Coordinates of C-alpha atoms in Angstrom, one line a residue:
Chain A
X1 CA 53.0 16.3 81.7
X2 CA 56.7 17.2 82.5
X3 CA 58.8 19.3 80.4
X4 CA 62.0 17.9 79.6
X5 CA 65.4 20.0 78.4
X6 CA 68.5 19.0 76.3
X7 CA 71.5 20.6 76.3
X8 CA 74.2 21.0 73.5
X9 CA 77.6 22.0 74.1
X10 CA 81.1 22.0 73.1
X11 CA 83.2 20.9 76.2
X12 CA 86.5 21.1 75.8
X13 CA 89.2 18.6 77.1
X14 CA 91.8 19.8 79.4
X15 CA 89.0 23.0 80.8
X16 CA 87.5 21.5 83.4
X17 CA 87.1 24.8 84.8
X18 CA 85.3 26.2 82.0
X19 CA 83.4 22.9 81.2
X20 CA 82.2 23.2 85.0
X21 CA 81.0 26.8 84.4
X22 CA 79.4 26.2 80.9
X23 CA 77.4 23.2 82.3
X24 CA 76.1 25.3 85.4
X25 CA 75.2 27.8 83.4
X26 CA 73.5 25.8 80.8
X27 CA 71.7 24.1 83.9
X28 CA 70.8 27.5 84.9
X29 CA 69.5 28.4 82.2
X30 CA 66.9 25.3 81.6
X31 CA 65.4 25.9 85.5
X32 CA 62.0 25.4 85.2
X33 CA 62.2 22.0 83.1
X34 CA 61.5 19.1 85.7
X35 CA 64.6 17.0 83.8
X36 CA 67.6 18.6 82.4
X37 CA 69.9 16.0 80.2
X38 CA 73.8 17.2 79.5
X39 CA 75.3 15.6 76.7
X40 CA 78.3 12.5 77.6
X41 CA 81.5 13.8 79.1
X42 CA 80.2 17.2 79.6
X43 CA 83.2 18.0 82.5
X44 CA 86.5 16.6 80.9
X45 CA 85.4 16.8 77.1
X46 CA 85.6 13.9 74.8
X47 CA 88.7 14.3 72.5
X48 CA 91.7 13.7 74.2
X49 CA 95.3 13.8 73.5
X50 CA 96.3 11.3 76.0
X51 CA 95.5 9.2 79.2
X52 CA 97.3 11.6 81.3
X53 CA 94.3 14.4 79.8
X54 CA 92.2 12.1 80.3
X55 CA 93.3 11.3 83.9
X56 CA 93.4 14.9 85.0
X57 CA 90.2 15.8 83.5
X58 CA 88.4 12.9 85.9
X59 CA 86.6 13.8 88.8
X60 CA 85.1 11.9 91.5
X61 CA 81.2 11.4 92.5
X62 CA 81.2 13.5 94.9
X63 CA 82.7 16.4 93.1
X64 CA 81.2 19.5 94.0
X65 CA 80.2 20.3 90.4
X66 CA 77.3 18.4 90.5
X67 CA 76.7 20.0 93.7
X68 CA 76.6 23.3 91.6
X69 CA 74.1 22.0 88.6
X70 CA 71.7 20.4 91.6
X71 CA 71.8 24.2 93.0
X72 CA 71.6 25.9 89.6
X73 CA 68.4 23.2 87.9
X74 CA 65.9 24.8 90.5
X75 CA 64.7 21.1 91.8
X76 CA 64.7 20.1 88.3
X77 CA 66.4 16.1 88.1
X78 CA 69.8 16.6 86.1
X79 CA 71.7 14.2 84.2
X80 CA 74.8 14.6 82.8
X81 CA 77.9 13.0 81.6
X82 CA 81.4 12.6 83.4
X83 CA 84.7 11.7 83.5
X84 CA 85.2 9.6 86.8
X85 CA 87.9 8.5 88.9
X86 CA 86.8 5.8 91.0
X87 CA 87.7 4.5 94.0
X88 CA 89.8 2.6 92.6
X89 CA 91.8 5.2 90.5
X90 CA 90.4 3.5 87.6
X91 CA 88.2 5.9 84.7
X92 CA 85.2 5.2 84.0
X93 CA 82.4 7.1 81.4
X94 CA 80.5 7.8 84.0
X95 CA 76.5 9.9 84.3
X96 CA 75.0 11.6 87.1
X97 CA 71.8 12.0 87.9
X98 CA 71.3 14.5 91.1
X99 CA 67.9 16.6 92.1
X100 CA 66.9 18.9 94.4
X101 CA 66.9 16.4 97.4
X102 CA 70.8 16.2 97.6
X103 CA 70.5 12.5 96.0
X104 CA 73.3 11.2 93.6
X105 CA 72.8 8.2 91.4
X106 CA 75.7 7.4 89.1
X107 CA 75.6 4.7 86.2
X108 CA 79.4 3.7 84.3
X109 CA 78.7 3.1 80.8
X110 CA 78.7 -1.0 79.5
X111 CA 79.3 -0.4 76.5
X112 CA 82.3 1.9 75.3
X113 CA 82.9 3.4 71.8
X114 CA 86.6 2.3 70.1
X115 CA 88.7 5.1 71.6
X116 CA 87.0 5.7 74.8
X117 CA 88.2 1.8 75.3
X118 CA 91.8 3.6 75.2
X119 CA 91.0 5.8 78.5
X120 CA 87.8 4.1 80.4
X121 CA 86.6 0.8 81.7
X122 CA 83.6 -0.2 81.0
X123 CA 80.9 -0.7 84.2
X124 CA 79.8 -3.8 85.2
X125 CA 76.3 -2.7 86.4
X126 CA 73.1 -2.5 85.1
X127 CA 71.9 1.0 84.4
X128 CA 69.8 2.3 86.9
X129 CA 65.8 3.4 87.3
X130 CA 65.3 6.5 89.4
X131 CA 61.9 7.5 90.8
X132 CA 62.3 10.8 90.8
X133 CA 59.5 14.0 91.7
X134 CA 59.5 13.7 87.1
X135 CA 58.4 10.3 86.6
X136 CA 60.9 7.0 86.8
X137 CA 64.1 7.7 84.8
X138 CA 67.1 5.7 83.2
X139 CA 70.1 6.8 82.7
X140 CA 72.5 5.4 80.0
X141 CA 75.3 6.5 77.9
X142 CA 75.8 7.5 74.3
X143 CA 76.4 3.9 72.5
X144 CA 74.3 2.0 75.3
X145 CA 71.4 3.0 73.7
X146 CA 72.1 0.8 70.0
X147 CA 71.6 -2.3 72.3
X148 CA 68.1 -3.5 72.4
X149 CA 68.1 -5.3 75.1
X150 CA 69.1 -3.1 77.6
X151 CA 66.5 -0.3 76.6
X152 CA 64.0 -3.1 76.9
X153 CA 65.7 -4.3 80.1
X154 CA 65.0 -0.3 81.8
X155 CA 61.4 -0.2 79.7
X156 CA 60.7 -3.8 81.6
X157 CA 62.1 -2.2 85.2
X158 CA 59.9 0.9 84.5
X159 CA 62.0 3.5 83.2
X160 CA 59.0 5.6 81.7
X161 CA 61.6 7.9 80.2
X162 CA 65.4 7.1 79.0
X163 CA 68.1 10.3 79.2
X164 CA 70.9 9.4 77.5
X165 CA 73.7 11.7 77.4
X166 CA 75.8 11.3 74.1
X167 CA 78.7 12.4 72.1
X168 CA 77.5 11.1 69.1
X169 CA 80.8 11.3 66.2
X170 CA 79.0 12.3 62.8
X171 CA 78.4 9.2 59.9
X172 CA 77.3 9.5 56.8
X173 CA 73.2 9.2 56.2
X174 CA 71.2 10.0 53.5
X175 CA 69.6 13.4 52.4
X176 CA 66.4 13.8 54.9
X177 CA 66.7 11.1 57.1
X178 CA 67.8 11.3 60.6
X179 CA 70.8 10.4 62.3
X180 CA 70.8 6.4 62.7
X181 CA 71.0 6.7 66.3
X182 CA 67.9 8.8 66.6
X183 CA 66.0 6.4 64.2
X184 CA 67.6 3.6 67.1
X185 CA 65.8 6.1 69.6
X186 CA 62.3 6.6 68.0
X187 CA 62.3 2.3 67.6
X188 CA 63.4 2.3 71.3
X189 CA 60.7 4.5 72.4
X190 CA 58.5 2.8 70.1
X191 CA 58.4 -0.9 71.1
X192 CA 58.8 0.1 74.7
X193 CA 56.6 3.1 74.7
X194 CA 58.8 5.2 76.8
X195 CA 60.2 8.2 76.4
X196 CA 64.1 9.1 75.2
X197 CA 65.4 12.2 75.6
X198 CA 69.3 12.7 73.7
X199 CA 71.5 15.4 75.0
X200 CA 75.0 15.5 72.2
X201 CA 78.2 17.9 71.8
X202 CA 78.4 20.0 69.2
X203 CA 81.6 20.2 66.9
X204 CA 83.4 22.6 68.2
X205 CA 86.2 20.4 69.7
X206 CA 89.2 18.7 68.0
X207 CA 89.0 17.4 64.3
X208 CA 85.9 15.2 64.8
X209 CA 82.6 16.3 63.6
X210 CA 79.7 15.6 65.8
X211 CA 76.4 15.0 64.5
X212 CA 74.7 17.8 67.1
X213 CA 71.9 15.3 67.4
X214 CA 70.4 16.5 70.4
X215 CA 66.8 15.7 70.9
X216 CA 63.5 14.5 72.8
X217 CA 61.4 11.3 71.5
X218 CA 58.0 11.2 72.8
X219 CA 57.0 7.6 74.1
X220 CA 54.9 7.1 70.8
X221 CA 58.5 7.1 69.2
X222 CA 58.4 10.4 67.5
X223 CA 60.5 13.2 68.0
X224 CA 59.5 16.6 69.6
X225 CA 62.1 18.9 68.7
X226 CA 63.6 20.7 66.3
X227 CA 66.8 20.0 64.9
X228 CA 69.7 22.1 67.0
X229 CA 72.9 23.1 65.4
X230 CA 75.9 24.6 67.5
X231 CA 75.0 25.4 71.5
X232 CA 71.7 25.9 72.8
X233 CA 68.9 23.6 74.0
X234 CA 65.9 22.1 73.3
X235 CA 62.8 21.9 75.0
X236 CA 60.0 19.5 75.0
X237 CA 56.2 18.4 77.4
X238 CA 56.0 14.8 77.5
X239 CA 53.3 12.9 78.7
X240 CA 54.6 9.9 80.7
X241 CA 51.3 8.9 81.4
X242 CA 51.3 7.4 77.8
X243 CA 54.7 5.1 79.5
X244 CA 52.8 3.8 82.1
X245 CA 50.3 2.4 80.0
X246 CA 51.7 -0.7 77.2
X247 CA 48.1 -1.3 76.1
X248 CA 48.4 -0.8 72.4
X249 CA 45.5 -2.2 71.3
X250 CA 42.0 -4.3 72.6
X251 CA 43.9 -7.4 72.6
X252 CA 47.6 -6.4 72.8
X253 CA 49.9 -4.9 75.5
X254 CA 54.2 -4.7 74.6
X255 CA 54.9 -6.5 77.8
X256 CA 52.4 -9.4 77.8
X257 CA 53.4 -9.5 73.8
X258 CA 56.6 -10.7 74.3
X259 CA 57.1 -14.4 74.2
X260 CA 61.1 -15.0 75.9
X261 CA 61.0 -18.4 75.1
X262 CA 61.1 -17.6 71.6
X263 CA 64.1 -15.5 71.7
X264 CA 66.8 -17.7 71.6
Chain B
X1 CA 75.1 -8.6 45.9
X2 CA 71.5 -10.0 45.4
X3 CA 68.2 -8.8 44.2
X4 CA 65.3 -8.6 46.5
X5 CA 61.8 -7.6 45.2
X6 CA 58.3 -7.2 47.5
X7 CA 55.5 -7.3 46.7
X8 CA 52.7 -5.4 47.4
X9 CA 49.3 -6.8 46.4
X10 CA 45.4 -6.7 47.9
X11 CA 44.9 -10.2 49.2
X12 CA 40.7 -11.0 49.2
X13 CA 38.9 -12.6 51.8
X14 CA 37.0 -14.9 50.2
X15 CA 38.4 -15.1 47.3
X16 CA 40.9 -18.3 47.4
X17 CA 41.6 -19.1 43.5
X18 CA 41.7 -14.9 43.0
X19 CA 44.6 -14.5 45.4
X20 CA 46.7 -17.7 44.6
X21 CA 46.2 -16.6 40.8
X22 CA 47.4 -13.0 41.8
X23 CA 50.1 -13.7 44.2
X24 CA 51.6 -16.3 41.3
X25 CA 51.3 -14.0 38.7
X26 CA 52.8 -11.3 40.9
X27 CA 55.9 -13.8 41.8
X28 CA 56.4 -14.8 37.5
X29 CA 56.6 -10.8 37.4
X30 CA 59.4 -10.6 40.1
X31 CA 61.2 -14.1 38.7
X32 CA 65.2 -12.8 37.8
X33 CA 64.4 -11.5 41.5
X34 CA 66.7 -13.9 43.9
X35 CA 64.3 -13.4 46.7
X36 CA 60.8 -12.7 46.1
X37 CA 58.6 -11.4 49.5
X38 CA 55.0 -11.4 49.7
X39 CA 52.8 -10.1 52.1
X40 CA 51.4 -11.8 55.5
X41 CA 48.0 -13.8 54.4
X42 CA 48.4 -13.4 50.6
X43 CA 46.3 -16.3 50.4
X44 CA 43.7 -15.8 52.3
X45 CA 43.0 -11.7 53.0
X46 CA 43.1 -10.2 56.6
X47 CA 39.7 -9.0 57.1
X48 CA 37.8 -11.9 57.7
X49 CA 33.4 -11.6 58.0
X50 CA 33.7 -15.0 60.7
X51 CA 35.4 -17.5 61.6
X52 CA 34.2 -20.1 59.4
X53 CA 35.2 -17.4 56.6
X54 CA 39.3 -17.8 58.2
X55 CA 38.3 -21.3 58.1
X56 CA 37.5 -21.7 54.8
X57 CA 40.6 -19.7 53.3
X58 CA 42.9 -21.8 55.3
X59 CA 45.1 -23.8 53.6
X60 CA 47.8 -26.8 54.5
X61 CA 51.3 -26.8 54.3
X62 CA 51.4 -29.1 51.4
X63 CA 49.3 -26.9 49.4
X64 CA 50.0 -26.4 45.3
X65 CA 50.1 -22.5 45.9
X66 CA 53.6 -23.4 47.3
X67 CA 54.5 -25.2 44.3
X68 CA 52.9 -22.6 42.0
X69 CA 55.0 -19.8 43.7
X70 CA 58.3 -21.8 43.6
X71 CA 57.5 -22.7 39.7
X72 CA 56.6 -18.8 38.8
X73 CA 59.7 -17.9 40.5
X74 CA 62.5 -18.9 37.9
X75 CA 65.1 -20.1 41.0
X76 CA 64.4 -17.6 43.7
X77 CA 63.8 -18.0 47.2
X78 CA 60.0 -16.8 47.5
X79 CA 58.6 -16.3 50.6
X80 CA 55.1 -15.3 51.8
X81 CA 51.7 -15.6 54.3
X82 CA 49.3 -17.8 54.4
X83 CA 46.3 -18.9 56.6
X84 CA 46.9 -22.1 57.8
X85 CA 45.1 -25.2 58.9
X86 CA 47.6 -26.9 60.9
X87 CA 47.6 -30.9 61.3
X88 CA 45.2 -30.6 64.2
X89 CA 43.0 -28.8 62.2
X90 CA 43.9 -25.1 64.4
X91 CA 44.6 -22.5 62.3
X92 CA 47.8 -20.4 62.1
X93 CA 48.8 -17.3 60.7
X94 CA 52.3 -18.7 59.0
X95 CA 54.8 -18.1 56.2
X96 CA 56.0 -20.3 53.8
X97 CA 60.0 -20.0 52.5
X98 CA 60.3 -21.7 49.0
X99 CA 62.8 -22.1 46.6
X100 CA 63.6 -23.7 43.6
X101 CA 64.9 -27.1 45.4
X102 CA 61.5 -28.3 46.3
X103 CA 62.3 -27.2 49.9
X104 CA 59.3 -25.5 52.2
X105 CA 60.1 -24.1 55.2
X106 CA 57.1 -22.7 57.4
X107 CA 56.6 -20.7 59.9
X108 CA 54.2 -19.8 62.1
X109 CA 53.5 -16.1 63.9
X110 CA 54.0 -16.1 67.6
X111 CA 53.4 -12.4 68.1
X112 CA 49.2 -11.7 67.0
X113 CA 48.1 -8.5 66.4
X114 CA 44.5 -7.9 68.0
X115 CA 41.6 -9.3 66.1
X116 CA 44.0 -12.2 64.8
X117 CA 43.2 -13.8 67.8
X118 CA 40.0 -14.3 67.3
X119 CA 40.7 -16.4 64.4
X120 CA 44.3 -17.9 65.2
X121 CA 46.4 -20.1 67.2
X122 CA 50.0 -18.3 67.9
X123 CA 53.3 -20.9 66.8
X124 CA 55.9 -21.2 69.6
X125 CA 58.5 -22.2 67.6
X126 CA 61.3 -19.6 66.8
X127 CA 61.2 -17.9 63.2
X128 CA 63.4 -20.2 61.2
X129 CA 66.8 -18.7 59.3
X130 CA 67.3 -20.4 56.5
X131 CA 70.5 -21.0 54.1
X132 CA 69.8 -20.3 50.5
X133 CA 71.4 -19.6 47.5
X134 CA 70.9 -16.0 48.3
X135 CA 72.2 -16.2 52.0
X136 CA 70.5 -16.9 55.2
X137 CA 67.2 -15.8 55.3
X138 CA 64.8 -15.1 58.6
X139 CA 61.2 -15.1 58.7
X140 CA 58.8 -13.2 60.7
X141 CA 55.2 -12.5 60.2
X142 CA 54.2 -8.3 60.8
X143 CA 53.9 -7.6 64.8
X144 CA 56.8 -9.8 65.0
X145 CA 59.1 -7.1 64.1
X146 CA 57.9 -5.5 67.1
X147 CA 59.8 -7.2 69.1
X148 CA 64.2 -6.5 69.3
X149 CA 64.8 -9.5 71.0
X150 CA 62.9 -11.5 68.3
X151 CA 65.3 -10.0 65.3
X152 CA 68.2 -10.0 67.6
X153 CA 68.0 -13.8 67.9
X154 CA 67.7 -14.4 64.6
X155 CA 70.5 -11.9 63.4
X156 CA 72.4 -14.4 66.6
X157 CA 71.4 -17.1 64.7
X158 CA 73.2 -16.2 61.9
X159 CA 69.9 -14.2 59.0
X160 CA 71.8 -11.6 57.1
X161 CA 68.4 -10.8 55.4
X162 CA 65.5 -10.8 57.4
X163 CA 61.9 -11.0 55.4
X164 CA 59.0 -9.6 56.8
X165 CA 55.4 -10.6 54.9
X166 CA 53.0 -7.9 56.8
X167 CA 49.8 -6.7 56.7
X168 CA 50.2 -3.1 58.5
X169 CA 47.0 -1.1 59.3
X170 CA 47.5 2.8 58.8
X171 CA 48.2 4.6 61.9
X172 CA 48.6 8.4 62.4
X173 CA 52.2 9.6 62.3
X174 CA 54.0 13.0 61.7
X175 CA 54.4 14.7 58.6
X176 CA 57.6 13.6 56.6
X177 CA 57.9 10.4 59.2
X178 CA 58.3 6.8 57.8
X179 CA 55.3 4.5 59.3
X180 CA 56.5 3.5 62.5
X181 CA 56.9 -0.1 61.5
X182 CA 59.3 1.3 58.8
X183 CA 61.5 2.8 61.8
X184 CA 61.6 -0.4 64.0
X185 CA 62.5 -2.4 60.9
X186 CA 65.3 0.4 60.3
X187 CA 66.7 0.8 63.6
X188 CA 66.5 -3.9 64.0
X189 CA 68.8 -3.6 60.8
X190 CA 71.0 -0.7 62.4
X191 CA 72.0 -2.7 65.4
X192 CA 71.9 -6.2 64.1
X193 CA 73.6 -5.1 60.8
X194 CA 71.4 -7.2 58.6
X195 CA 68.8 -5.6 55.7
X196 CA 64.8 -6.5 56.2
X197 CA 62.3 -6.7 53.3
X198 CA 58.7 -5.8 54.1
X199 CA 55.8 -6.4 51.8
X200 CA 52.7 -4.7 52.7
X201 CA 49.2 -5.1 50.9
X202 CA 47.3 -2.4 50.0
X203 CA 44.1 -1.1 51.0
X204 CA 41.8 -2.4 48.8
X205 CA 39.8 -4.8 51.3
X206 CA 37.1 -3.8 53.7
X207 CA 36.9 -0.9 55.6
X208 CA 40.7 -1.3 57.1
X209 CA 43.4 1.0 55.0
X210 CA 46.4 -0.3 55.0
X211 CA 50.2 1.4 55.4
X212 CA 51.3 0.1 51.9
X213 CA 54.7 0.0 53.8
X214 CA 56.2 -1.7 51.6
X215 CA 60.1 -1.3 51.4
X216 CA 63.3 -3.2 51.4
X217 CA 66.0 -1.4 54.4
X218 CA 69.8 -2.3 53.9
X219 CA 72.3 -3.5 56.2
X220 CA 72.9 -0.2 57.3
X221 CA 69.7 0.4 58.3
X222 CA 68.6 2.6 55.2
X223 CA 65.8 2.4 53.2
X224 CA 66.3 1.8 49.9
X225 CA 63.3 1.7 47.9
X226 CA 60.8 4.5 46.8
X227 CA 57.3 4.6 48.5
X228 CA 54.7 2.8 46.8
X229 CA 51.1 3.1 46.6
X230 CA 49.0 0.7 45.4
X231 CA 49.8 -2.9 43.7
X232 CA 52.9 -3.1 42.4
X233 CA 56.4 -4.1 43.7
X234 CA 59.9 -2.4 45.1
X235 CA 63.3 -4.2 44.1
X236 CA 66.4 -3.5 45.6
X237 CA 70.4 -4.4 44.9
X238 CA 71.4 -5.2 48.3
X239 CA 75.1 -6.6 49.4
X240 CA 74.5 -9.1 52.6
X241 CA 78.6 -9.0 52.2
X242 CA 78.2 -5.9 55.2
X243 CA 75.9 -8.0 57.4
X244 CA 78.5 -10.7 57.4
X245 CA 81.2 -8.8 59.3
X246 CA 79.7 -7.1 62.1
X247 CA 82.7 -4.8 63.0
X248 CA 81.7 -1.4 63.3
X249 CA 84.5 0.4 64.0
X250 CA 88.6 -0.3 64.9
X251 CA 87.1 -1.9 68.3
X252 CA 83.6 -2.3 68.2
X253 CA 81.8 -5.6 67.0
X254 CA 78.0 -5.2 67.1
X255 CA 77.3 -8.8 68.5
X256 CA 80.8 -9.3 70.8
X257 CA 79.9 -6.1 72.5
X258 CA 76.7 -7.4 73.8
X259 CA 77.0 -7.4 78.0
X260 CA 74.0 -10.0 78.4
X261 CA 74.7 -10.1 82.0
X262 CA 73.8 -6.5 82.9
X263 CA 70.6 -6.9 80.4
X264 CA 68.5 -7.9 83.3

């Protein structure tokens, strides 16, 4: 069993300074979790007024804020969202995933949301699969996830759980149900019996209403956590020994299952 | 807009005339329905005592039940299970599309669930998508749905409804939680923008109880129809208009946004 930690918050574009602080601390405050998930974006914000924001607020990898979250999670693996500048000049919607050992692995989101097309370009790389001290994680971004073939593409390379941090932009649903991109995470989890774990913003930035979807899907596809309005975190144990196994009945197993030839 | 009924009935095995008298009468009570779903083995039952029991409810593709069905359905497209004995005498758990043309189109389950194995053969054709009256239609048989990459080739290939005859056994699930099945077939209309209609039996046969599932999602990925328990039938208005255009937002398109290159 690990325990695994989300965190909401409200960055703000154009305070990387106080986006950097709010994320330590936030970090800080989930040691103890052995996987800490920051929602997308986390240091530059999501909202901004123009490339040139958007520009400034982009760091590079090896920016020493994720320097500071390794130091503040307590040897817990963190994930987070990012602005990057690359080494090319060129922005990307970039994640991080750092740990105790000093390790970096960073993923630039495929698949970018209408705006976001305004200020980043989109990675060319396949999201990657950590082993980590927590169990084998993936790392994608926000509107990665509503493709199902690349969660099946990290379930198949043995991500046993998925962190996706997300600014998800509130739609419309109807009364009880829950957000369509966590109902796209409990299938995900489902079929690939894996666990997701969501980290959004909440709504405090600009005119856009998020949908402060934070949460943690177990790998039998059903979420874990309350629902979590304005800052704060939530908190889940997950067995990933239930990832490891796709057995899902005497005679069935959600690898051997599939049948590729008859996918086209 | 059309109208899509399922039904959802108590197939007998071992009882042949009783469940092609009860799935006929149950499509003459959906006819003003354009598209009429049953559930997987309506003809035949699920829980089978032996294999010469699956034998002896299995059924050819020419059978009258198809012609009963496509009579008792005033015009719509009517589609539901069956056991079948195939030309080679092997026996397949398939689905039938009918409509009021004369036309049949089967189709045989590639994806088994468990003891199904013991008594069938799986198909290794792809599900067919069909143009009707009522637009293009897929068909998949229950685990089927299981699979993303399955109902993201056929949304590809071009189904704007995608029916589902199933026979789901009851598994646990939280409180307040659609049956997981109901959340796949949610989140496979969500990303493909196309609706899915699910019939379910009940659990009136054997010791097995049964999901009564039954429910009809729209192309949003919402479900649309009330629970239902017991015999009877959902109908739903749905408008396959929205799974024609597959733009989700100023620069998003769910299908050109696909990066099938870094799904690997």
């Amino acid at each position: 069993m690990i325990t695994v930690t989300c965190v909401q918050l409200a960055p703000v574009a154009g305070d990387g300074a106080g986006n950097r602080a709010r994320s330590t601390a936030a970090v800080a405050a989930a040691a103890g979790a052995d996987v800490i998930v920051l929602p997308e974006l986390t240091t530059s914000g999501y909202d901004f007024e123009s490339v040139e924001q958007a520009r400034a607020s982009a760091i590079t990898a090896d920016d020493p804020v994720f320097d500071d979250w390794a130091r503040a999670a307590g040897g817990a693996v963190v994930v987070g969202g990012f602005a990057e500048r690359d080494e090319n000049g060129v922005l990307r919607n970039s994640a991080m995933l750092v740990d105790g050992s000093g390790r970096r692995v960073r993923y630039r989101k495929t698949h970018l949301w209408d705006e976001e097309a305004l200020y980043f370009t989109p990675g060319d790389e396949s999201p990657p699969v950590v082993d980590t001290r927590a169990g084998r994680i993936g790392v994608i971004v926000c509107y990665d996830l509503e493709f199902p073939e690349l969660t099946r593409s990290l379930a198949l390379r043995g991500a046993e759980l998925l962190t996706v941090p997300t600014n998800w932009p509130l739609v419309d649903r109807p009364e009880g149900e829950h957000p369509p991109e966590r109902i796209i995470a409990m299938a995900a989890a489902r079929v690939n019996r894996i666990a997701v774990a969501c980290a959004d913003r909440t709504h405090l930035e600009g005119g856009r209403r998020y949908t402060e979807g934070t949460a943690i899907v177990d790998a039998n596809g059903w979420t874990v956590t309350e629902p979590l309005t304005g800052p704060g975190s939530v908190t889940a144990r997950i067995d990933l020994g239930v990832a490891r196994d796709k057995r899902i009945s005497t005679r069935n197993h959600l690898f051997d299952d599939r049948r590729p030839e008859i996918y086209r």
